[in-house]
Amino acid sequence: MPSYKAPFDDVLFLLNDVFRVERYANLPGFADASPDIVEAILGEAAKFCEDVLTPLNRSGDVEGCTRHGDGSVTTPKGYKEAYRQIVEGGWVGISAPDEFGGQGLPMFMTQQVNEFLSSANLAFAMYSGLTQGAIAAILAHGTPEQKATYLPKMVSGEWTGTMNLTEPHCGTDLGLIRTKAAKQADGSYKISGTKIFISAGEHDLSENIIHLVLARIEGAPEGTKGISLFIVPKLLPNTDGSLGARNAVACGSLEEKMGIHGNATCVMNYDGATGWLIAEENRGLHAMFTMMNEARLAVGLQGLAISEVAYQNAVAYAKERLQGRAISGTKAKDKPADPIIVHPDVRRTLMTIKSFNEAGRALVVWTALASDLHHRSEDDKTRQAAEDHMSLLTPVIKGVLTDTGFASTVMAQQMFGGHGYIAEHGMEQFVRDARITMMYEGANGIQALDLVGRKLPRDGGRALQAFFAEVQGFIKEQGANDTMKVYVEPLGKALGHLQQATMWFMQNAMAKPDNAGAGSTDYMHLFGLVALGYMWCRMAAVAHEKLKAGANGSAERMNAKLVTGRFFMERVLPETGAHLARIQSGAASMMELPAEAF
Ligand SMILES: Cc1cc2nc3c(=O)[nH]c(=O)nc-3n(C[C@H](O)[C@H](O)[C@H](O)COP(=O)(O)OP(=O)(O)OC[C@H]3O[C@@H](n4cnc5c(N)ncnc54)[C@H](O)[C@@H]3O)c2cc1C
């Protein structure tokens, strides 16, 4: 049975030492997030995840969800009780505004809790995670009445939320949506159509489910310019807030799938269901993007979270499993063989995952802080810069943290040899669960296209230039510092590769767009490596400072940080060179063969 321990110390190091969140005490909600409060809240979350959710991960996977004849869906045993604790603990609304019953705490708190939840039990964490995304969309685009009707119950977790985009013939290309919305005399709409793959579409955890549904109003233009967003509750709320009639929306079936069995993935049938428009007519995709962007960051975090729990179990196994002797000489003389952690190739694997996890977590915290600055700062320039950061980093976090998170999970499974392939140790479940993160919320190929096609050129490349300037500024500041050379020099080289790749696109992709498409995934990973390398440099600088100042009981951890960062710089970051070479080879060999030749 796998185990999980929330990486509490690592999180506190990032919040208190690397990003020094107390600097932002003047922002709304930050004064309530003093170090002791953060520690207390995250400590509670860690305990809940370790003690309650981790044991349900495997049983939930084995049992899965069940659809009954009347269309209702039961979640695995223990989910209902655990979800009650989510509501009682106020975990859904940690960062939601006080006026709707939230705690108003910074977004970095929500992200951190979500990492713990997703490591402990990804399938379960999705129920509350999707609700947070739906809350964000209603907050940004709902009318005052809609906010008053839905938000308090969603923020408390009593009602959950879903996002309904996908249809059988349309996933990436949402311009093909066919679900229809017919306007009624009272201003509501009748929604008809079929949505597939809807996570948490029907279940028994909450008393109501609020579906956010993309549909086309009769007579709307073709394509993405004719799509609107609707709130469609499972049970129609009465004006006094009580629950009324059942709406004409039902789960037609549950998808049989590879992983996340504890999350109900539903075919949802809308049969003239009553819905209300959110945002303007035909601007639905724009409004849904609020939820999608939030969800993309959340999915990136899921990739990291599974990598973390898989890593923890791989380390425990590598310390116990006795096979062979160390090539440098016997280590465990009293045992028939040495534990496999003595072997360099096992170390290579574990260090690769560890160095990704710790930098990935830093990248998530950095971006969550940008989200806080974007929503809470009073300074226009700060808000703009924070929005630029989020917009640029969202596809990178989604694409890189899930591609690499999955690869890390497979590497962790590999540490178990054949024992990783059988179910007993839980490693094959992590692999199955992690796989979806690369596909949903926009497959990763689409994230790469979003980065290269939309995010790089946006506002004349303002966000990209700001990112370059920040990394260059750090390199300049730390370049003369001898102890930082092993970190800063490789980062400078990797940044150079990213700049060359960007220039190559500017010179070669305008006239031949296939060159951009052909290099986009490599570019996304090249970008991700530079961002992760930058995170390592920042962590190394702080670790050095702390060691110089006496480290106050954390010397061992700070030394481990420095070594792990060095490993990343020496053994992982050089991949930027291969990405650049692939990008610069262009699209020719990729596109030359006719489709019939495949
Ligand atoms: C378990 C699960 C849960 C899900 N939950 C939800 C949910 O809650 N709500 C919801 O609405 N949807 C949900 N989805 C749907 C998911 O978001 C889609 O599957 C995903 O967006 C991809 O769409 P698709 O499957 O139709 O693939 P397609 O769009 O058919 O894409 C197939 C492949 O082609 C590539 N591709 C497509 N177009 C292009 C292009 N223009 N350029 C380059 N490559 C391209 C893609 O990258 C992909 O690799 C879920 C799916 C699953 C499996």
PDB file of N, CA and C and ligand atoms in Angstrom, residues 126 130 163-168 170-173 196-200 257 260 265 436 439-446 449, ligand 1:
ATOM      1  N   MET A 126     -10.376  16.088  -7.647  1.00  0.00           N
ATOM      2  CA  MET A 126     -10.980  16.744  -8.808  1.00  0.00           C
ATOM      3  C   MET A 126     -12.369  17.317  -8.506  1.00  0.00           C
ATOM      4  N   LEU A 130     -12.600  21.205  -9.518  1.00  0.00           N
ATOM      5  CA  LEU A 130     -13.468  21.724 -10.578  1.00  0.00           C
ATOM      6  C   LEU A 130     -14.415  22.794 -10.033  1.00  0.00           C
ATOM      7  N   MET A 163     -17.349  21.584 -15.689  1.00  0.00           N
ATOM      8  CA  MET A 163     -17.195  22.323 -16.953  1.00  0.00           C
ATOM      9  C   MET A 163     -17.582  21.398 -18.103  1.00  0.00           C
ATOM     10  N   ASN A 164     -18.485  21.903 -18.960  1.00  0.00           N
ATOM     11  CA  ASN A 164     -19.017  21.078 -20.055  1.00  0.00           C
ATOM     12  C   ASN A 164     -18.665  21.698 -21.393  1.00  0.00           C
ATOM     13  N   LEU A 165     -17.559  21.233 -21.956  1.00  0.00           N
ATOM     14  CA  LEU A 165     -17.134  21.725 -23.263  1.00  0.00           C
ATOM     15  C   LEU A 165     -17.268  20.614 -24.314  1.00  0.00           C
ATOM     16  N   THR A 166     -16.697  19.443 -23.984  1.00  0.00           N
ATOM     17  CA  THR A 166     -16.448  18.402 -24.983  1.00  0.00           C
ATOM     18  C   THR A 166     -17.735  17.740 -25.474  1.00  0.00           C
ATOM     19  N   GLU A 167     -17.789  17.500 -26.791  1.00  0.00           N
ATOM     20  CA  GLU A 167     -18.886  16.743 -27.409  1.00  0.00           C
ATOM     21  C   GLU A 167     -18.246  15.623 -28.227  1.00  0.00           C
ATOM     22  N   PRO A 168     -19.029  14.620 -28.635  1.00  0.00           N
ATOM     23  CA  PRO A 168     -18.396  13.472 -29.297  1.00  0.00           C
ATOM     24  C   PRO A 168     -17.532  13.859 -30.495  1.00  0.00           C
ATOM     25  N   CYS A 170     -16.249  16.921 -31.048  1.00  0.00           N
ATOM     26  CA  CYS A 170     -15.442  18.125 -30.845  1.00  0.00           C
ATOM     27  C   CYS A 170     -14.785  18.177 -29.478  1.00  0.00           C
ATOM     28  N   GLY A 171     -13.442  18.221 -29.512  1.00  0.00           N
ATOM     29  CA  GLY A 171     -12.668  18.330 -28.277  1.00  0.00           C
ATOM     30  C   GLY A 171     -11.815  19.584 -28.342  1.00  0.00           C
ATOM     31  N   THR A 172     -10.717  19.505 -29.086  1.00  0.00           N
ATOM     32  CA  THR A 172      -9.842  20.668 -29.243  1.00  0.00           C
ATOM     33  C   THR A 172     -10.562  21.790 -29.977  1.00  0.00           C
ATOM     34  N   ASP A 173     -11.284  21.421 -31.036  1.00  0.00           N
ATOM     35  CA  ASP A 173     -11.896  22.427 -31.913  1.00  0.00           C
ATOM     36  C   ASP A 173     -13.306  22.768 -31.430  1.00  0.00           C
ATOM     37  N   ILE A 196     -19.684  14.920 -23.560  1.00  0.00           N
ATOM     38  CA  ILE A 196     -19.021  13.684 -23.108  1.00  0.00           C
ATOM     39  C   ILE A 196     -17.808  14.019 -22.249  1.00  0.00           C
ATOM     40  N   PHE A 197     -17.342  12.997 -21.555  1.00  0.00           N
ATOM     41  CA  PHE A 197     -16.126  13.095 -20.731  1.00  0.00           C
ATOM     42  C   PHE A 197     -16.259  14.159 -19.631  1.00  0.00           C
ATOM     43  N   ILE A 198     -17.445  14.347 -19.073  1.00  0.00           N
ATOM     44  CA  ILE A 198     -17.601  15.429 -18.093  1.00  0.00           C
ATOM     45  C   ILE A 198     -17.235  14.929 -16.690  1.00  0.00           C
ATOM     46  N   SER A 199     -16.120  15.460 -16.195  1.00  0.00           N
ATOM     47  CA  SER A 199     -15.632  15.052 -14.874  1.00  0.00           C
ATOM     48  C   SER A 199     -16.588  15.541 -13.800  1.00  0.00           C
ATOM     49  N   ALA A 200     -16.903  14.665 -12.874  1.00  0.00           N
ATOM     50  CA  ALA A 200     -17.775  14.995 -11.738  1.00  0.00           C
ATOM     51  C   ALA A 200     -19.164  15.427 -12.194  1.00  0.00           C
ATOM     52  N   LYS A 257     -12.526   3.841 -18.025  1.00  0.00           N
ATOM     53  CA  LYS A 257     -11.273   4.523 -18.381  1.00  0.00           C
ATOM     54  C   LYS A 257     -10.048   3.941 -17.703  1.00  0.00           C
ATOM     55  N   ILE A 260      -7.950   7.376 -12.709  1.00  0.00           N
ATOM     56  CA  ILE A 260      -8.859   8.231 -11.913  1.00  0.00           C
ATOM     57  C   ILE A 260     -10.269   7.621 -11.808  1.00  0.00           C
ATOM     58  N   THR A 265     -16.594  10.176 -14.706  1.00  0.00           N
ATOM     59  CA  THR A 265     -16.459  10.822 -16.019  1.00  0.00           C
ATOM     60  C   THR A 265     -17.732  10.490 -16.800  1.00  0.00           C
ATOM     61  N   ILE A 436      -3.791  10.945 -17.679  1.00  0.00           N
ATOM     62  CA  ILE A 436      -4.848  11.839 -18.183  1.00  0.00           C
ATOM     63  C   ILE A 436      -4.428  13.305 -18.136  1.00  0.00           C
ATOM     64  N   MET A 439      -3.628  14.950 -21.245  1.00  0.00           N
ATOM     65  CA  MET A 439      -4.656  14.992 -22.296  1.00  0.00           C
ATOM     66  C   MET A 439      -5.759  16.007 -22.023  1.00  0.00           C
ATOM     67  N   TYR A 440      -6.300  15.971 -20.780  1.00  0.00           N
ATOM     68  CA  TYR A 440      -7.459  16.862 -20.593  1.00  0.00           C
ATOM     69  C   TYR A 440      -7.019  18.310 -20.342  1.00  0.00           C
ATOM     70  N   GLU A 441      -8.003  19.192 -20.355  1.00  0.00           N
ATOM     71  CA  GLU A 441      -7.720  20.639 -20.278  1.00  0.00           C
ATOM     72  C   GLU A 441      -6.870  21.092 -21.458  1.00  0.00           C
ATOM     73  N   GLY A 442      -7.118  20.500 -22.627  1.00  0.00           N
ATOM     74  CA  GLY A 442      -6.315  20.806 -23.802  1.00  0.00           C
ATOM     75  C   GLY A 442      -5.107  19.899 -23.814  1.00  0.00           C
ATOM     76  N   ALA A 443      -5.059  18.988 -24.794  1.00  0.00           N
ATOM     77  CA  ALA A 443      -3.925  18.064 -24.901  1.00  0.00           C
ATOM     78  C   ALA A 443      -2.630  18.889 -24.950  1.00  0.00           C
ATOM     79  N   ASN A 444      -1.518  18.272 -24.542  1.00  0.00           N
ATOM     80  CA  ASN A 444      -0.290  19.063 -24.393  1.00  0.00           C
ATOM     81  C   ASN A 444       0.243  19.652 -25.699  1.00  0.00           C
ATOM     82  N   GLY A 445      -0.043  18.978 -26.816  1.00  0.00           N
ATOM     83  CA  GLY A 445       0.344  19.563 -28.106  1.00  0.00           C
ATOM     84  C   GLY A 445      -0.332  20.915 -28.311  1.00  0.00           C
ATOM     85  N   ILE A 446      -1.532  21.038 -27.783  1.00  0.00           N
ATOM     86  CA  ILE A 446      -2.289  22.290 -27.929  1.00  0.00           C
ATOM     87  C   ILE A 446      -1.727  23.360 -26.986  1.00  0.00           C
ATOM     88  N   LEU A 449       1.166  24.810 -28.779  1.00  0.00           N
ATOM     89  CA  LEU A 449       0.744  25.742 -29.840  1.00  0.00           C
ATOM     90  C   LEU A 449       0.259  27.060 -29.245  1.00  0.00           C
TER      91      LEU A 449
HETATM   92  C1  LIG B   1     -11.013  11.418 -18.015  1.00  0.00           C
HETATM   93  C2  LIG B   1     -11.367  12.645 -18.798  1.00  0.00           C
HETATM   94  C3  LIG B   1     -11.942  13.721 -18.160  1.00  0.00           C
HETATM   95  C4  LIG B   1     -12.305  14.857 -18.894  1.00  0.00           C
HETATM   96  N1  LIG B   1     -12.969  15.882 -18.262  1.00  0.00           N
HETATM   97  C5  LIG B   1     -13.544  16.858 -19.026  1.00  0.00           C
HETATM   98  C6  LIG B   1     -14.440  17.810 -18.440  1.00  0.00           C
HETATM   99  O1  LIG B   1     -14.656  17.809 -17.225  1.00  0.00           O
HETATM  100  N2  LIG B   1     -15.040  18.701 -19.251  1.00  0.00           N
HETATM  101  C7  LIG B   1     -14.826  18.719 -20.600  1.00  0.00           C
HETATM  102  O2  LIG B   1     -15.413  19.533 -21.287  1.00  0.00           O
HETATM  103  N3  LIG B   1     -13.967  17.850 -21.191  1.00  0.00           N
HETATM  104  C8  LIG B   1     -13.333  16.919 -20.438  1.00  0.00           C
HETATM  105  N4  LIG B   1     -12.498  16.009 -21.019  1.00  0.00           N
HETATM  106  C9  LIG B   1     -12.204  16.120 -22.431  1.00  0.00           C
HETATM  107  C10 LIG B   1     -10.786  16.585 -22.716  1.00  0.00           C
HETATM  108  O3  LIG B   1     -10.599  17.911 -22.303  1.00  0.00           O
HETATM  109  C11 LIG B   1     -10.520  16.355 -24.207  1.00  0.00           C
HETATM  110  O4  LIG B   1     -10.410  14.939 -24.378  1.00  0.00           O
HETATM  111  C12 LIG B   1      -9.298  17.066 -24.708  1.00  0.00           C
HETATM  112  O5  LIG B   1      -9.503  18.453 -24.700  1.00  0.00           O
HETATM  113  C13 LIG B   1      -8.900  16.642 -26.128  1.00  0.00           C
HETATM  114  O6  LIG B   1     -10.003  16.590 -26.975  1.00  0.00           O
HETATM  115  P1  LIG B   1     -10.273  15.266 -27.827  1.00  0.00           P
HETATM  116  O7  LIG B   1     -10.219  14.118 -26.895  1.00  0.00           O
HETATM  117  O8  LIG B   1     -11.498  15.434 -28.627  1.00  0.00           O
HETATM  118  O9  LIG B   1      -9.024  15.156 -28.788  1.00  0.00           O
HETATM  119  P2  LIG B   1      -8.867  15.825 -30.248  1.00  0.00           P
HETATM  120  O10 LIG B   1      -9.242  17.253 -30.199  1.00  0.00           O
HETATM  121  O11 LIG B   1      -9.559  14.969 -31.239  1.00  0.00           O
HETATM  122  O12 LIG B   1      -7.304  15.736 -30.446  1.00  0.00           O
HETATM  123  C14 LIG B   1      -6.641  14.495 -30.758  1.00  0.00           C
HETATM  124  C15 LIG B   1      -5.151  14.754 -30.897  1.00  0.00           C
HETATM  125  O13 LIG B   1      -4.928  15.656 -31.987  1.00  0.00           O
HETATM  126  C16 LIG B   1      -4.187  16.774 -31.572  1.00  0.00           C
HETATM  127  N5  LIG B   1      -4.724  17.973 -32.215  1.00  0.00           N
HETATM  128  C17 LIG B   1      -6.014  18.322 -32.362  1.00  0.00           C
HETATM  129  N6  LIG B   1      -6.114  19.485 -33.015  1.00  0.00           N
HETATM  130  C18 LIG B   1      -4.867  19.899 -33.290  1.00  0.00           C
HETATM  131  C19 LIG B   1      -4.311  21.045 -33.910  1.00  0.00           C
HETATM  132  N7  LIG B   1      -5.068  22.030 -34.402  1.00  0.00           N
HETATM  133  N8  LIG B   1      -2.954  21.129 -34.013  1.00  0.00           N
HETATM  134  C20 LIG B   1      -2.174  20.160 -33.501  1.00  0.00           C
HETATM  135  N9  LIG B   1      -2.640  19.059 -32.901  1.00  0.00           N
HETATM  136  C21 LIG B   1      -3.975  18.929 -32.779  1.00  0.00           C
HETATM  137  C22 LIG B   1      -4.354  16.867 -30.050  1.00  0.00           C
HETATM  138  O14 LIG B   1      -3.226  17.447 -29.436  1.00  0.00           O
HETATM  139  C23 LIG B   1      -4.528  15.410 -29.657  1.00  0.00           C
HETATM  140  O15 LIG B   1      -3.277  14.823 -29.400  1.00  0.00           O
HETATM  141  C24 LIG B   1     -12.056  14.897 -20.289  1.00  0.00           C
HETATM  142  C25 LIG B   1     -11.449  13.814 -20.922  1.00  0.00           C
HETATM  143  C26 LIG B   1     -11.127  12.692 -20.201  1.00  0.00           C
HETATM  144  C27 LIG B   1     -10.529  11.513 -20.936  1.00  0.00           C
END
